[in-house]
mmCIF file of C-alpha atoms in Angstrom:
data_model
loop_
_atom_site.group_PDB
_atom_site.id
_atom_site.type_symbol
_atom_site.label_atom_id
_atom_site.label_comp_id
_atom_site.label_asym_id
_atom_site.label_seq_id
_atom_site.Cartn_x
_atom_site.Cartn_y
_atom_site.Cartn_z
ATOM 1 C CA MET P 1 292.912 -76.136 13.687
ATOM 2 C CA THR P 2 290.756 -73.058 14.154
ATOM 3 C CA ALA P 3 291.864 -70.887 17.051
ATOM 4 C CA PRO P 4 289.912 -71.292 20.277
ATOM 5 C CA SER P 5 287.877 -68.502 21.779
ATOM 6 C CA ARG P 6 290.040 -65.601 22.991
ATOM 7 C CA TRP P 7 287.784 -65.331 26.088
ATOM 8 C CA LEU P 8 288.527 -68.975 26.899
ATOM 9 C CA GLN P 9 292.266 -68.493 26.429
ATOM 10 C CA ASP P 10 292.292 -65.364 28.585
ATOM 11 C CA HIS P 11 290.307 -66.879 31.484
ATOM 12 C CA LEU P 12 291.246 -70.553 31.513
ATOM 13 C CA PRO P 13 291.855 -71.668 35.109
ATOM 14 C CA PRO P 14 295.447 -72.799 35.736
ATOM 15 C CA GLU P 15 294.496 -76.101 37.370
ATOM 16 C CA ARG P 16 293.428 -78.846 34.961
ATOM 17 C CA GLY P 17 290.523 -81.208 35.538
ATOM 18 C CA SER P 18 287.214 -82.162 33.986
ATOM 19 C CA CYS P 19 285.541 -79.866 31.478
ATOM 20 C CA LEU P 20 282.151 -79.703 29.800
ATOM 21 C CA ASP P 21 282.082 -78.006 26.392
ATOM 22 C CA LEU P 22 278.367 -77.490 25.811
ATOM 23 C CA ALA P 23 277.201 -77.175 22.187
ATOM 24 C CA CYS P 24 280.758 -77.972 21.144
ATOM 25 C CA GLY P 25 280.056 -78.016 17.400
ATOM 26 C CA SER P 26 283.077 -78.996 15.334
ATOM 27 C CA GLY P 27 285.282 -78.743 18.404
ATOM 28 C CA ARG P 28 287.576 -75.741 18.075
ATOM 29 C CA ASN P 29 287.517 -75.167 21.847
ATOM 30 C CA LEU P 30 287.241 -78.867 22.761
ATOM 31 C CA ARG P 31 290.372 -79.836 20.816
ATOM 32 C CA TRP P 32 292.364 -76.972 22.321
ATOM 33 C CA LEU P 33 291.243 -77.818 25.873
ATOM 34 C CA ALA P 34 292.154 -81.479 25.392
ATOM 35 C CA ALA P 35 295.598 -80.413 24.131
ATOM 36 C CA GLN P 36 295.982 -78.303 27.310
ATOM 37 C CA GLY P 37 295.464 -81.407 29.472
ATOM 38 C CA TRP P 38 291.758 -81.124 30.310
ATOM 39 C CA ARG P 39 289.510 -84.221 30.411
ATOM 40 C CA VAL P 40 286.821 -82.867 28.098
ATOM 41 C CA THR P 41 283.237 -83.965 27.612
ATOM 42 C CA GLY P 42 281.591 -82.385 24.602
ATOM 43 C CA VAL P 43 277.859 -82.253 23.965
ATOM 44 C CA ASP P 44 276.220 -81.386 20.651
ATOM 45 C CA ARG P 45 273.283 -82.549 18.560
ATOM 46 C CA ASP P 46 275.144 -82.593 15.235
ATOM 47 C CA ALA P 47 276.489 -86.144 14.884
ATOM 48 C CA GLU P 48 278.396 -85.285 11.721
ATOM 49 C CA ALA P 49 280.198 -82.316 13.292
ATOM 50 C CA ILE P 50 281.214 -84.164 16.458
ATOM 51 C CA GLY P 51 282.136 -87.517 14.902
ATOM 52 C CA SER P 52 285.861 -86.823 14.666
ATOM 53 C CA LEU P 53 286.032 -85.451 18.219
ATOM 54 C CA ARG P 54 285.720 -88.896 19.803
ATOM 55 C CA ALA P 55 289.442 -89.399 19.266
ATOM 56 C CA VAL P 56 290.289 -86.646 21.767
ATOM 57 C CA ALA P 57 287.325 -86.435 24.168
ATOM 58 C CA GLU P 58 284.177 -88.018 25.483
ATOM 59 C CA VAL P 59 281.455 -86.803 23.137
ATOM 60 C CA ILE P 60 277.743 -87.083 23.748
ATOM 61 C CA GLU P 61 275.263 -86.616 20.931
ATOM 62 C CA ALA P 62 272.147 -85.047 22.434
ATOM 63 C CA ASP P 63 269.515 -82.502 21.519
ATOM 64 C CA ILE P 64 269.450 -80.653 24.829
ATOM 65 C CA GLU P 65 266.620 -78.409 23.662
ATOM 66 C CA ALA P 66 264.227 -81.283 22.924
ATOM 67 C CA GLY P 67 265.426 -84.128 25.105
ATOM 68 C CA PRO P 68 266.512 -84.745 28.673
ATOM 69 C CA TRP P 69 269.732 -83.315 30.093
ATOM 70 C CA PRO P 70 272.317 -86.023 29.287
ATOM 71 C CA LEU P 71 274.644 -85.292 32.219
ATOM 72 C CA THR P 72 272.397 -85.757 35.229
ATOM 73 C CA ASP P 73 274.372 -85.952 38.490
ATOM 74 C CA ARG P 74 277.660 -84.934 36.827
ATOM 75 C CA THR P 75 279.633 -81.817 37.641
ATOM 76 C CA PHE P 76 282.755 -80.404 36.030
ATOM 77 C CA ASP P 77 285.740 -78.309 37.111
ATOM 78 C CA LEU P 78 285.113 -76.085 34.085
ATOM 79 C CA VAL P 79 281.948 -75.531 32.090
ATOM 80 C CA LEU P 80 282.399 -73.760 28.767
ATOM 81 C CA VAL P 81 279.593 -72.412 26.620
ATOM 82 C CA CYS P 82 280.491 -70.492 23.478
ATOM 83 C CA ASN P 83 277.909 -68.941 21.133
ATOM 84 C CA TYR P 84 274.967 -70.877 22.522
ATOM 85 C CA LEU P 85 271.992 -69.974 24.693
ATOM 86 C CA TRP P 86 268.967 -72.043 25.680
ATOM 87 C CA ARG P 87 267.403 -70.213 28.619
ATOM 88 C CA PRO P 88 265.535 -73.217 30.077
ATOM 89 C CA LEU P 89 268.956 -74.785 30.736
ATOM 90 C CA LEU P 90 270.772 -71.850 32.333
ATOM 91 C CA ASP P 91 270.235 -73.098 35.887
ATOM 92 C CA THR P 92 271.154 -76.655 34.843
ATOM 93 C CA VAL P 93 274.353 -75.408 33.203
ATOM 94 C CA LEU P 94 275.301 -73.479 36.348
ATOM 95 C CA ALA P 95 274.551 -76.522 38.518
ATOM 96 C CA SER P 96 276.983 -78.503 36.338
ATOM 97 C CA VAL P 97 279.899 -76.423 37.650
ATOM 98 C CA ALA P 98 281.471 -78.243 40.608
ATOM 99 C CA PRO P 99 281.961 -76.268 43.834
ATOM 100 C CA GLY P 100 285.172 -74.290 43.343
ATOM 101 C CA GLY P 101 284.894 -74.834 39.567
ATOM 102 C CA SER P 102 284.783 -72.258 36.802
ATOM 103 C CA LEU P 103 282.239 -71.067 34.264
ATOM 104 C CA ILE P 104 283.336 -69.497 30.993
ATOM 105 C CA TYR P 105 280.313 -68.398 28.988
ATOM 106 C CA GLU P 106 280.126 -66.164 25.943
ATOM 107 C CA THR P 107 277.311 -65.705 23.499
ATOM 108 C CA PHE P 108 275.295 -63.226 21.522
ATOM 109 C CA ALA P 109 273.480 -60.390 23.262
ATOM 110 C CA ASN P 110 270.522 -58.149 22.579
ATOM 111 C CA GLY P 111 271.245 -55.994 19.526
ATOM 112 C CA GLN P 112 272.538 -58.905 17.455
ATOM 113 C CA GLN P 113 269.118 -59.271 15.832
ATOM 114 C CA CYS P 114 269.768 -55.974 14.026
ATOM 115 C CA ILE P 115 272.979 -57.118 12.349
ATOM 116 C CA GLY P 116 272.719 -60.851 11.807
ATOM 117 C CA ARG P 117 272.097 -64.286 13.200
ATOM 118 C CA PRO P 118 270.708 -65.326 15.555
ATOM 119 C CA SER P 119 267.776 -63.016 15.039
ATOM 120 C CA ARG P 120 265.308 -64.478 17.566
ATOM 121 C CA PRO P 121 265.291 -62.367 20.748
ATOM 122 C CA ASP P 122 264.856 -65.468 22.920
ATOM 123 C CA PHE P 123 268.299 -66.617 21.734
ATOM 124 C CA LEU P 124 269.926 -63.333 22.773
ATOM 125 C CA LEU P 125 271.052 -62.332 26.253
ATOM 126 C CA GLN P 126 269.458 -59.310 27.843
ATOM 127 C CA ARG P 127 271.627 -56.618 29.468
ATOM 128 C CA ALA P 128 273.847 -58.143 32.191
ATOM 129 C CA GLU P 129 271.898 -61.424 32.138
ATOM 130 C CA LEU P 130 274.983 -63.617 32.615
ATOM 131 C CA LEU P 131 276.093 -61.397 35.459
ATOM 132 C CA ALA P 132 272.732 -61.826 37.178
ATOM 133 C CA HIS P 133 272.838 -65.614 36.782
ATOM 134 C CA SER P 134 276.296 -65.835 38.324
ATOM 135 C CA ARG P 135 275.457 -63.597 41.296
ATOM 136 C CA GLY P 136 277.135 -64.939 44.433
ATOM 137 C CA TRP P 137 280.007 -66.409 42.428
ATOM 138 C CA GLU P 138 283.539 -64.978 42.340
ATOM 139 C CA LEU P 139 283.471 -62.767 39.266
ATOM 140 C CA ILE P 140 286.668 -62.996 37.260
ATOM 141 C CA ALA P 141 285.579 -60.965 34.231
ATOM 142 C CA PHE P 142 282.424 -59.703 32.527
ATOM 143 C CA GLU P 143 281.740 -57.980 29.216
ATOM 144 C CA ASP P 144 278.513 -56.794 27.636
ATOM 145 C CA LEU P 145 279.398 -54.928 24.476
ATOM 146 C CA PHE P 146 279.311 -54.371 20.752
ATOM 147 C CA GLU P 147 282.392 -55.564 18.876
ATOM 148 C CA PRO P 148 282.828 -53.740 15.576
ATOM 149 C CA ALA P 149 283.771 -55.588 12.414
ATOM 150 C CA GLY P 150 287.387 -56.593 12.042
ATOM 151 C CA PRO P 151 289.727 -55.390 9.307
ATOM 152 C CA ASP P 152 288.050 -57.812 6.899
ATOM 153 C CA GLY P 153 284.717 -56.023 7.457
ATOM 154 C CA VAL P 154 282.943 -59.030 8.970
ATOM 155 C CA ASN P 155 282.001 -60.380 12.383
ATOM 156 C CA ALA P 156 280.554 -57.289 13.975
ATOM 157 C CA ARG P 157 278.498 -58.566 16.898
ATOM 158 C CA PHE P 158 276.829 -57.876 20.197
ATOM 159 C CA VAL P 159 278.267 -60.205 22.844
ATOM 160 C CA GLN P 160 278.069 -60.921 26.525
ATOM 161 C CA ARG P 161 280.722 -62.878 28.382
ATOM 162 C CA VAL P 162 281.317 -63.992 31.922
ATOM 163 C CA ALA P 163 284.144 -65.844 33.616
ATOM 164 C CA ALA P 164 283.317 -66.783 37.183
ATOM 165 C CA ARG P 165 284.204 -69.285 39.887
ATOM 166 C CA ARG P 166 281.504 -71.097 41.835
ATOM 167 C CA PRO P 167 281.950 -70.834 45.600
ATOM 168 C CA GLN P 168 283.093 -73.873 47.566
ATOM 169 C CA LEU P 169 280.332 -75.484 49.592
#
């Protein structure tokens, strides 16, 4: 199994509950969360990639960029988004975090277009954008930085990450 996101591991809330893994792909984070005792719901549009995940989690096949939000009236104790951004859904994603729940979000930031995919600026976060969207929440951690290539010479990237807790009502 591929290792889960380091940001997720570092900021996972101690209490277990329901979790949404948005754009879960082949499930590296979903599988790990399920093994940690979370009740995970994964959403992705790639039926082939998510097919095997049904054994460990609720999985919903949906194109959230073209179709309706598949989780209307549902909230989660943890919402995880890793390497995905669709701006029209940012407010919907935040509203999916239950009061007192956590958001762990990490994706590519402005600058990435110079070194690789994604190259469309509308798929890249602007400076401190995640911080602005989580204003009023308890900030646990935030990063907006360039990560140089590893020892293998690959995976240099511009990233932005936030871990935050939604206030109780």
